[in-house]
Amino acid sequence: MKGPLSYLQPGRNTKVSDQSETMSFIPGQPVTAVVQRIEIRKLRQGEHLILGFSIGGGIDQDPGQNPFSEDKSDKGIYVTRVTPEGPAEVAGLMMGDKVMQVNGWDMTMVTHDQARKRLTKKNEDVVRLLVTRKSLEQAVKHSMM
Amino acid sequence: MPMNRYADMEDKLRILEDLNMMYIRQIALSLQDSDIQKKIDHEIRMRDGACKLLAACSQRDQALEASKSLLTCNIRIMAYMSELQRMKEAQVMQRVALRSSDAGPTDDRLPCKGKVAISDLRIPLMWKDTEYFKNKGELHRCAVFCLLQVGAEIHDTDMVIVDRTLTDICFDNTIVFEASPGFELRVELYSCCSEEDYSAGSTHRKLASKLSSSLGRSAGKKLRVAMDPGACSPISNGGGATLLLPLPSVGPKYHLLAHTTLSLSHVQDSFRTHDLSISGNEECSHWVPLYGNVCCRLAAQPHCMTQQMISGCLKVKQFGGDPQSWTNVYGVLKGTNLFCYHRQEDIEANVEPAFTISINKKTRIRASEKDLHSKAQSICISNHYGGEEVTHTLSADSREDTHRWMEAFWQQFYDMSQWKQCCDDLMKIELPSPRKPTLVTSKQGSLYHEMVIDTSDDISTVTDILARRMQELELRSQLGTSPPWMSLFEESPGCPRTHNRLPHSPLRCPRPGLLSSEASLTSDSYSPCSTSPCSRHSGWAEPLSSPSSHFRPRTLSLDAKLSTLRGRGYGGVLQCSCQPPSSSSLAPIPAQRIPQATLSCSSSTSSNSSSEGSHSPELSNGTSFSRPSSARRSLRNLRAKLDPRNWLQSQV
């Protein structure tokens, strides 16, 4: 994994440093996670720009029903489905990823609709996500041992 | 008239430029150093080319690249000039020393040189909230690049366009220098505003247009700064360089945004964060809000660790052993070890050495008294292994050889003391590959867009091509992420290796336009392996154990069909086209009927999911699913959205 980053403080501009620690999630406390940067170019389909994946979660949703989260109180935005050969899959997004940032905007403390809106802005044809997944954490832990 | 004065200035500057060029060439000639002279000539020619290109090009990104080359050439020329001056000074000092003849032969030991590599440069950004609200449709963009300098060696990274959607500026280049341990690696970040240029010539036009559409506060600030070019950054392009090598007045200009200097103490085998000194402030047009750090990996491989420092025949015995127990070996001093091979040929044959004596900071080496039986002095090497002290005695054939070995050991110790932490372990340096891998990040993303497979080829040709590609990519997949299609070649449980035989079974899964045999083959080989996304409709399945099997190889014929079908607006339907639930059995379907068949697939799956109740059907946000009835759909969506028991999913 080249250059994993870690990431602090949801809801504000993040300082990015190179230490990696276990992912913890306590609302109100700074979050540290090992993230991967994914750049997705939207695909034009008629008059729509699509990314090719589906999201679930949000602070207005019931986190217990999220099959991908480790911590069942995690109200973050998770990738629930990736369209095969869609722009998201091509860019390396995987099902089960938790989306931490979209184009610099925080996604750990947003409603479902806010998250959807941030991904589907019409004037942006590329979205840069910071996503985290368990395998990244493990890879970093192994490389540090 | 101001225009005439402007033209005069231009002429004068041009004359000054030519004179400077001549001056530089003269100095180079006078020193008769052909190496640097060639380099200077080369840079001057590049500089001329860049100037011409800058004057001629019309597109913004061409101009940015040309301006970057120009700046780099200027700085290189200045560096070579200072190198020449230093050499000239050294020459003069030597002559003086010889004449006065008081300096004896200088016995200064010089440390060995080494490779210093800097890679994975990343500069985090810190955008303010206000940046996001300036959503007038245009992003404020800047073009940035880095210059890395060690002595007279200057390398530039690629240029990156930065706008507020980026969280960091990343430079993927790996740059390797040859340096001595006292090196100073200067990292400089240059930036240039990438919007409409605020050069003097077009200001009045911009002013008129701005006035007609009321001047915003930030735009006004920028214009004010542009009118007054000196205010922003006193050191714009390497200070003195502008005097000797004036830049053309048109075209984008890069300014120094930040810099830092790294040295041996910053070398480590992992990523580290360093502070940046930032010049310039928010008012400048070339400003990019930096967080203030730069992260990079600075590694060093001193030559004493990678090269054989000395080798030759030796006789070795353990200290205190009986005088007959001398072993004849061929010794090679490399890194922190003295490898003793039985014979010289063993090295090429990759045979393990007979034994290895470690030579590190804790080793003690001394020349011992003349042994009764040997002609020359012997060398004693003492190490602590565990709690014990182990001493080996070496003896060379002649006095000169012994002296050579002692000299080599001293040099090795000196090098290790100079290179410090770099000699503890060998750091890995990844050499930059000559061509950039652009395969996986291409727009369409399929590896097979670049592979042309003739319809008359049979499947063995395909696997040959794949195997060749695999070998090529093996070199590049050092990151551990193998190309997605490699999963096809791995044994995955329950996935029969079907890609080596032609299928005769009917297609289990309709794919648009699949009547040619090889296209159907690839889908068939894929279908058993994937519990692909659509199966999730029927409840929450386990997340895929091998997520890489998402990616399925395609052939050109399939791509063509897909794109035509997409164009016809069936893109949304195609997403659902794989793995229908087992209840609907589908025989191979001719191409024309595919859309309807997949439509039934999608509606059946959505009806399945709505019967579950545990999650809502997918809400389409701008996909072109053709649903049965839009009124029913919107009502269903609203109910689903408002039902607190649901866990909403949205398609983006």
PDB file of N, CA and C in Angstrom, chain A residues 8-62:
ATOM      1  N   LEU A   8      -7.891  12.944  10.826  1.00  0.00           N
ATOM      2  CA  LEU A   8      -8.396  13.336  12.141  1.00  0.00           C
ATOM      3  C   LEU A   8      -9.615  14.208  12.012  1.00  0.00           C
ATOM      4  N   GLN A   9     -10.398  14.236  13.078  1.00  0.00           N
ATOM      5  CA  GLN A   9     -11.430  15.248  13.245  1.00  0.00           C
ATOM      6  C   GLN A   9     -12.471  15.335  12.146  1.00  0.00           C
ATOM      7  N   PRO A  10     -13.526  14.629  12.323  1.00  0.00           N
ATOM      8  CA  PRO A  10     -14.614  14.755  11.364  1.00  0.00           C
ATOM      9  C   PRO A  10     -15.247  16.123  11.461  1.00  0.00           C
ATOM     10  N   GLY A  11     -15.813  16.562  10.410  1.00  0.00           N
ATOM     11  CA  GLY A  11     -16.578  17.807  10.461  1.00  0.00           C
ATOM     12  C   GLY A  11     -15.738  19.024  10.177  1.00  0.00           C
ATOM     13  N   ARG A  12     -14.419  18.891  10.124  1.00  0.00           N
ATOM     14  CA  ARG A  12     -13.599  20.069   9.818  1.00  0.00           C
ATOM     15  C   ARG A  12     -12.557  19.654   8.803  1.00  0.00           C
ATOM     16  N   ASN A  13     -11.813  20.634   8.344  1.00  0.00           N
ATOM     17  CA  ASN A  13     -10.727  20.281   7.434  1.00  0.00           C
ATOM     18  C   ASN A  13      -9.730  19.416   8.168  1.00  0.00           C
ATOM     19  N   THR A  14      -9.303  18.387   7.508  1.00  0.00           N
ATOM     20  CA  THR A  14      -8.510  17.403   8.228  1.00  0.00           C
ATOM     21  C   THR A  14      -7.035  17.640   8.075  1.00  0.00           C
ATOM     22  N   LYS A  15      -6.327  17.396   9.158  1.00  0.00           N
ATOM     23  CA  LYS A  15      -4.884  17.383   9.064  1.00  0.00           C
ATOM     24  C   LYS A  15      -4.486  15.958   8.732  1.00  0.00           C
ATOM     25  N   VAL A  16      -3.652  15.814   7.760  1.00  0.00           N
ATOM     26  CA  VAL A  16      -3.303  14.466   7.335  1.00  0.00           C
ATOM     27  C   VAL A  16      -1.862  14.187   7.736  1.00  0.00           C
ATOM     28  N   SER A  17      -1.656  13.167   8.529  1.00  0.00           N
ATOM     29  CA  SER A  17      -0.277  12.821   8.907  1.00  0.00           C
ATOM     30  C   SER A  17      -0.039  11.364   8.571  1.00  0.00           C
ATOM     31  N   ASP A  18       1.097  10.877   8.902  1.00  0.00           N
ATOM     32  CA  ASP A  18       1.435   9.533   8.456  1.00  0.00           C
ATOM     33  C   ASP A  18       1.409   8.498   9.541  1.00  0.00           C
ATOM     34  N   GLN A  19       0.887   8.821  10.681  1.00  0.00           N
ATOM     35  CA  GLN A  19       0.793   7.778  11.700  1.00  0.00           C
ATOM     36  C   GLN A  19      -0.503   7.037  11.460  1.00  0.00           C
ATOM     37  N   SER A  20      -0.465   5.760  11.733  1.00  0.00           N
ATOM     38  CA  SER A  20      -1.712   5.020  11.557  1.00  0.00           C
ATOM     39  C   SER A  20      -2.055   4.314  12.859  1.00  0.00           C
ATOM     40  N   GLU A  21      -3.252   4.415  13.281  1.00  0.00           N
ATOM     41  CA  GLU A  21      -3.680   3.756  14.507  1.00  0.00           C
ATOM     42  C   GLU A  21      -4.969   3.030  14.224  1.00  0.00           C
ATOM     43  N   THR A  22      -5.418   2.296  15.228  1.00  0.00           N
ATOM     44  CA  THR A  22      -6.666   1.549  15.004  1.00  0.00           C
ATOM     45  C   THR A  22      -7.820   2.534  14.854  1.00  0.00           C
ATOM     46  N   MET A  23      -8.761   2.116  14.070  1.00  0.00           N
ATOM     47  CA  MET A  23      -9.908   2.979  13.826  1.00  0.00           C
ATOM     48  C   MET A  23     -10.814   2.941  15.039  1.00  0.00           C
ATOM     49  N   SER A  24     -11.175   4.066  15.552  1.00  0.00           N
ATOM     50  CA  SER A  24     -12.101   4.101  16.676  1.00  0.00           C
ATOM     51  C   SER A  24     -13.152   5.113  16.330  1.00  0.00           C
ATOM     52  N   PHE A  25     -14.311   4.951  16.885  1.00  0.00           N
ATOM     53  CA  PHE A  25     -15.352   5.899  16.539  1.00  0.00           C
ATOM     54  C   PHE A  25     -16.176   6.229  17.766  1.00  0.00           C
ATOM     55  N   ILE A  26     -15.887   7.372  18.348  1.00  0.00           N
ATOM     56  CA  ILE A  26     -16.694   7.878  19.463  1.00  0.00           C
ATOM     57  C   ILE A  26     -17.186   9.239  19.038  1.00  0.00           C
ATOM     58  N   PRO A  27     -18.487   9.436  18.938  1.00  0.00           N
ATOM     59  CA  PRO A  27     -18.974  10.727  18.443  1.00  0.00           C
ATOM     60  C   PRO A  27     -18.429  11.877  19.266  1.00  0.00           C
ATOM     61  N   GLY A  28     -17.925  12.881  18.587  1.00  0.00           N
ATOM     62  CA  GLY A  28     -17.376  14.025  19.293  1.00  0.00           C
ATOM     63  C   GLY A  28     -15.874  13.938  19.466  1.00  0.00           C
ATOM     64  N   GLN A  29     -15.317  12.765  19.362  1.00  0.00           N
ATOM     65  CA  GLN A  29     -13.879  12.619  19.527  1.00  0.00           C
ATOM     66  C   GLN A  29     -13.218  12.544  18.160  1.00  0.00           C
ATOM     67  N   PRO A  30     -11.959  12.982  18.089  1.00  0.00           N
ATOM     68  CA  PRO A  30     -11.285  12.911  16.786  1.00  0.00           C
ATOM     69  C   PRO A  30     -11.167  11.456  16.320  1.00  0.00           C
ATOM     70  N   VAL A  31     -11.270  11.288  15.046  1.00  0.00           N
ATOM     71  CA  VAL A  31     -11.209   9.946  14.456  1.00  0.00           C
ATOM     72  C   VAL A  31      -9.869   9.776  13.757  1.00  0.00           C
ATOM     73  N   THR A  32      -9.262   8.643  13.988  1.00  0.00           N
ATOM     74  CA  THR A  32      -8.045   8.334  13.249  1.00  0.00           C
ATOM     75  C   THR A  32      -8.306   7.096  12.420  1.00  0.00           C
ATOM     76  N   ALA A  33      -7.955   7.141  11.183  1.00  0.00           N
ATOM     77  CA  ALA A  33      -8.197   5.963  10.351  1.00  0.00           C
ATOM     78  C   ALA A  33      -7.145   5.897   9.259  1.00  0.00           C
ATOM     79  N   VAL A  34      -6.927   4.710   8.791  1.00  0.00           N
ATOM     80  CA  VAL A  34      -6.059   4.551   7.629  1.00  0.00           C
ATOM     81  C   VAL A  34      -6.945   4.622   6.404  1.00  0.00           C
ATOM     82  N   VAL A  35      -6.665   5.568   5.550  1.00  0.00           N
ATOM     83  CA  VAL A  35      -7.568   5.778   4.437  1.00  0.00           C
ATOM     84  C   VAL A  35      -6.840   5.586   3.114  1.00  0.00           C
ATOM     85  N   GLN A  36      -7.644   5.349   2.118  1.00  0.00           N
ATOM     86  CA  GLN A  36      -7.117   5.282   0.773  1.00  0.00           C
ATOM     87  C   GLN A  36      -7.834   6.325  -0.068  1.00  0.00           C
ATOM     88  N   ARG A  37      -7.084   6.951  -0.923  1.00  0.00           N
ATOM     89  CA  ARG A  37      -7.659   7.974  -1.781  1.00  0.00           C
ATOM     90  C   ARG A  37      -8.183   7.335  -3.049  1.00  0.00           C
ATOM     91  N   ILE A  38      -9.396   7.619  -3.400  1.00  0.00           N
ATOM     92  CA  ILE A  38      -9.976   7.057  -4.621  1.00  0.00           C
ATOM     93  C   ILE A  38     -10.535   8.203  -5.442  1.00  0.00           C
ATOM     94  N   GLU A  39     -10.164   8.235  -6.693  1.00  0.00           N
ATOM     95  CA  GLU A  39     -10.645   9.302  -7.572  1.00  0.00           C
ATOM     96  C   GLU A  39     -11.567   8.689  -8.608  1.00  0.00           C
ATOM     97  N   ILE A  40     -12.786   9.139  -8.616  1.00  0.00           N
ATOM     98  CA  ILE A  40     -13.769   8.556  -9.536  1.00  0.00           C
ATOM     99  C   ILE A  40     -14.192   9.615 -10.535  1.00  0.00           C
ATOM    100  N   ARG A  41     -14.142   9.250 -11.782  1.00  0.00           N
ATOM    101  CA  ARG A  41     -14.624  10.148 -12.838  1.00  0.00           C
ATOM    102  C   ARG A  41     -16.057   9.754 -13.156  1.00  0.00           C
ATOM    103  N   LYS A  42     -16.901  10.722 -13.101  1.00  0.00           N
ATOM    104  CA  LYS A  42     -18.306  10.392 -13.333  1.00  0.00           C
ATOM    105  C   LYS A  42     -18.525  10.030 -14.783  1.00  0.00           C
ATOM    106  N   LEU A  43     -19.472   9.144 -14.981  1.00  0.00           N
ATOM    107  CA  LEU A  43     -19.785   8.686 -16.329  1.00  0.00           C
ATOM    108  C   LEU A  43     -21.081   9.351 -16.748  1.00  0.00           C
ATOM    109  N   ARG A  44     -21.070   9.840 -17.970  1.00  0.00           N
ATOM    110  CA  ARG A  44     -22.271  10.528 -18.435  1.00  0.00           C
ATOM    111  C   ARG A  44     -23.222   9.519 -19.062  1.00  0.00           C
ATOM    112  N   GLN A  45     -24.434   9.506 -18.578  1.00  0.00           N
ATOM    113  CA  GLN A  45     -25.452   8.621 -19.164  1.00  0.00           C
ATOM    114  C   GLN A  45     -26.624   9.480 -19.531  1.00  0.00           C
ATOM    115  N   GLY A  46     -26.664   9.870 -20.772  1.00  0.00           N
ATOM    116  CA  GLY A  46     -27.748  10.774 -21.152  1.00  0.00           C
ATOM    117  C   GLY A  46     -27.510  12.100 -20.471  1.00  0.00           C
ATOM    118  N   GLU A  47     -28.437  12.521 -19.644  1.00  0.00           N
ATOM    119  CA  GLU A  47     -28.263  13.806 -18.983  1.00  0.00           C
ATOM    120  C   GLU A  47     -27.783  13.640 -17.548  1.00  0.00           C
ATOM    121  N   HIS A  48     -27.492  12.423 -17.161  1.00  0.00           N
ATOM    122  CA  HIS A  48     -27.085  12.208 -15.784  1.00  0.00           C
ATOM    123  C   HIS A  48     -25.621  11.862 -15.718  1.00  0.00           C
ATOM    124  N   LEU A  49     -25.021  12.198 -14.574  1.00  0.00           N
ATOM    125  CA  LEU A  49     -23.641  11.810 -14.306  1.00  0.00           C
ATOM    126  C   LEU A  49     -23.682  10.757 -13.204  1.00  0.00           C
ATOM    127  N   ILE A  50     -23.223   9.568 -13.506  1.00  0.00           N
ATOM    128  CA  ILE A  50     -23.302   8.548 -12.457  1.00  0.00           C
ATOM    129  C   ILE A  50     -21.911   8.097 -12.019  1.00  0.00           C
ATOM    130  N   LEU A  51     -21.856   7.604 -10.806  1.00  0.00           N
ATOM    131  CA  LEU A  51     -20.598   7.117 -10.264  1.00  0.00           C
ATOM    132  C   LEU A  51     -20.535   5.604 -10.253  1.00  0.00           C
ATOM    133  N   GLY A  52     -21.701   4.958 -10.208  1.00  0.00           N
ATOM    134  CA  GLY A  52     -21.702   3.504 -10.235  1.00  0.00           C
ATOM    135  C   GLY A  52     -21.541   2.850  -8.885  1.00  0.00           C
ATOM    136  N   PHE A  53     -22.093   3.419  -7.838  1.00  0.00           N
ATOM    137  CA  PHE A  53     -22.135   2.657  -6.603  1.00  0.00           C
ATOM    138  C   PHE A  53     -23.312   3.155  -5.773  1.00  0.00           C
ATOM    139  N   SER A  54     -23.604   2.428  -4.718  1.00  0.00           N
ATOM    140  CA  SER A  54     -24.712   2.828  -3.847  1.00  0.00           C
ATOM    141  C   SER A  54     -24.175   3.018  -2.441  1.00  0.00           C
ATOM    142  N   ILE A  55     -24.774   3.950  -1.747  1.00  0.00           N
ATOM    143  CA  ILE A  55     -24.340   4.225  -0.370  1.00  0.00           C
ATOM    144  C   ILE A  55     -25.480   3.932   0.591  1.00  0.00           C
ATOM    145  N   GLY A  56     -25.084   3.639   1.804  1.00  0.00           N
ATOM    146  CA  GLY A  56     -26.065   3.457   2.865  1.00  0.00           C
ATOM    147  C   GLY A  56     -25.531   4.123   4.113  1.00  0.00           C
ATOM    148  N   GLY A  57     -26.429   4.415   5.030  1.00  0.00           N
ATOM    149  CA  GLY A  57     -25.980   4.999   6.291  1.00  0.00           C
ATOM    150  C   GLY A  57     -26.277   6.478   6.367  1.00  0.00           C
ATOM    151  N   GLY A  58     -25.857   7.051   7.468  1.00  0.00           N
ATOM    152  CA  GLY A  58     -26.121   8.469   7.697  1.00  0.00           C
ATOM    153  C   GLY A  58     -26.575   8.649   9.125  1.00  0.00           C
ATOM    154  N   ILE A  59     -26.468   9.898   9.604  1.00  0.00           N
ATOM    155  CA  ILE A  59     -26.809  10.099  11.020  1.00  0.00           C
ATOM    156  C   ILE A  59     -28.306  10.025  11.248  1.00  0.00           C
ATOM    157  N   ASP A  60     -29.097  10.035  10.165  1.00  0.00           N
ATOM    158  CA  ASP A  60     -30.542   9.913  10.344  1.00  0.00           C
ATOM    159  C   ASP A  60     -31.017   8.493  10.073  1.00  0.00           C
ATOM    160  N   GLN A  61     -30.083   7.553   9.951  1.00  0.00           N
ATOM    161  CA  GLN A  61     -30.449   6.178   9.656  1.00  0.00           C
ATOM    162  C   GLN A  61     -30.145   5.284  10.861  1.00  0.00           C
ATOM    163  N   ASP A  62     -30.740   4.105  10.821  1.00  0.00           N
ATOM    164  CA  ASP A  62     -30.546   3.162  11.915  1.00  0.00           C
ATOM    165  C   ASP A  62     -29.251   2.383  11.690  1.00  0.00           C
TER     166      ASP A  62
END
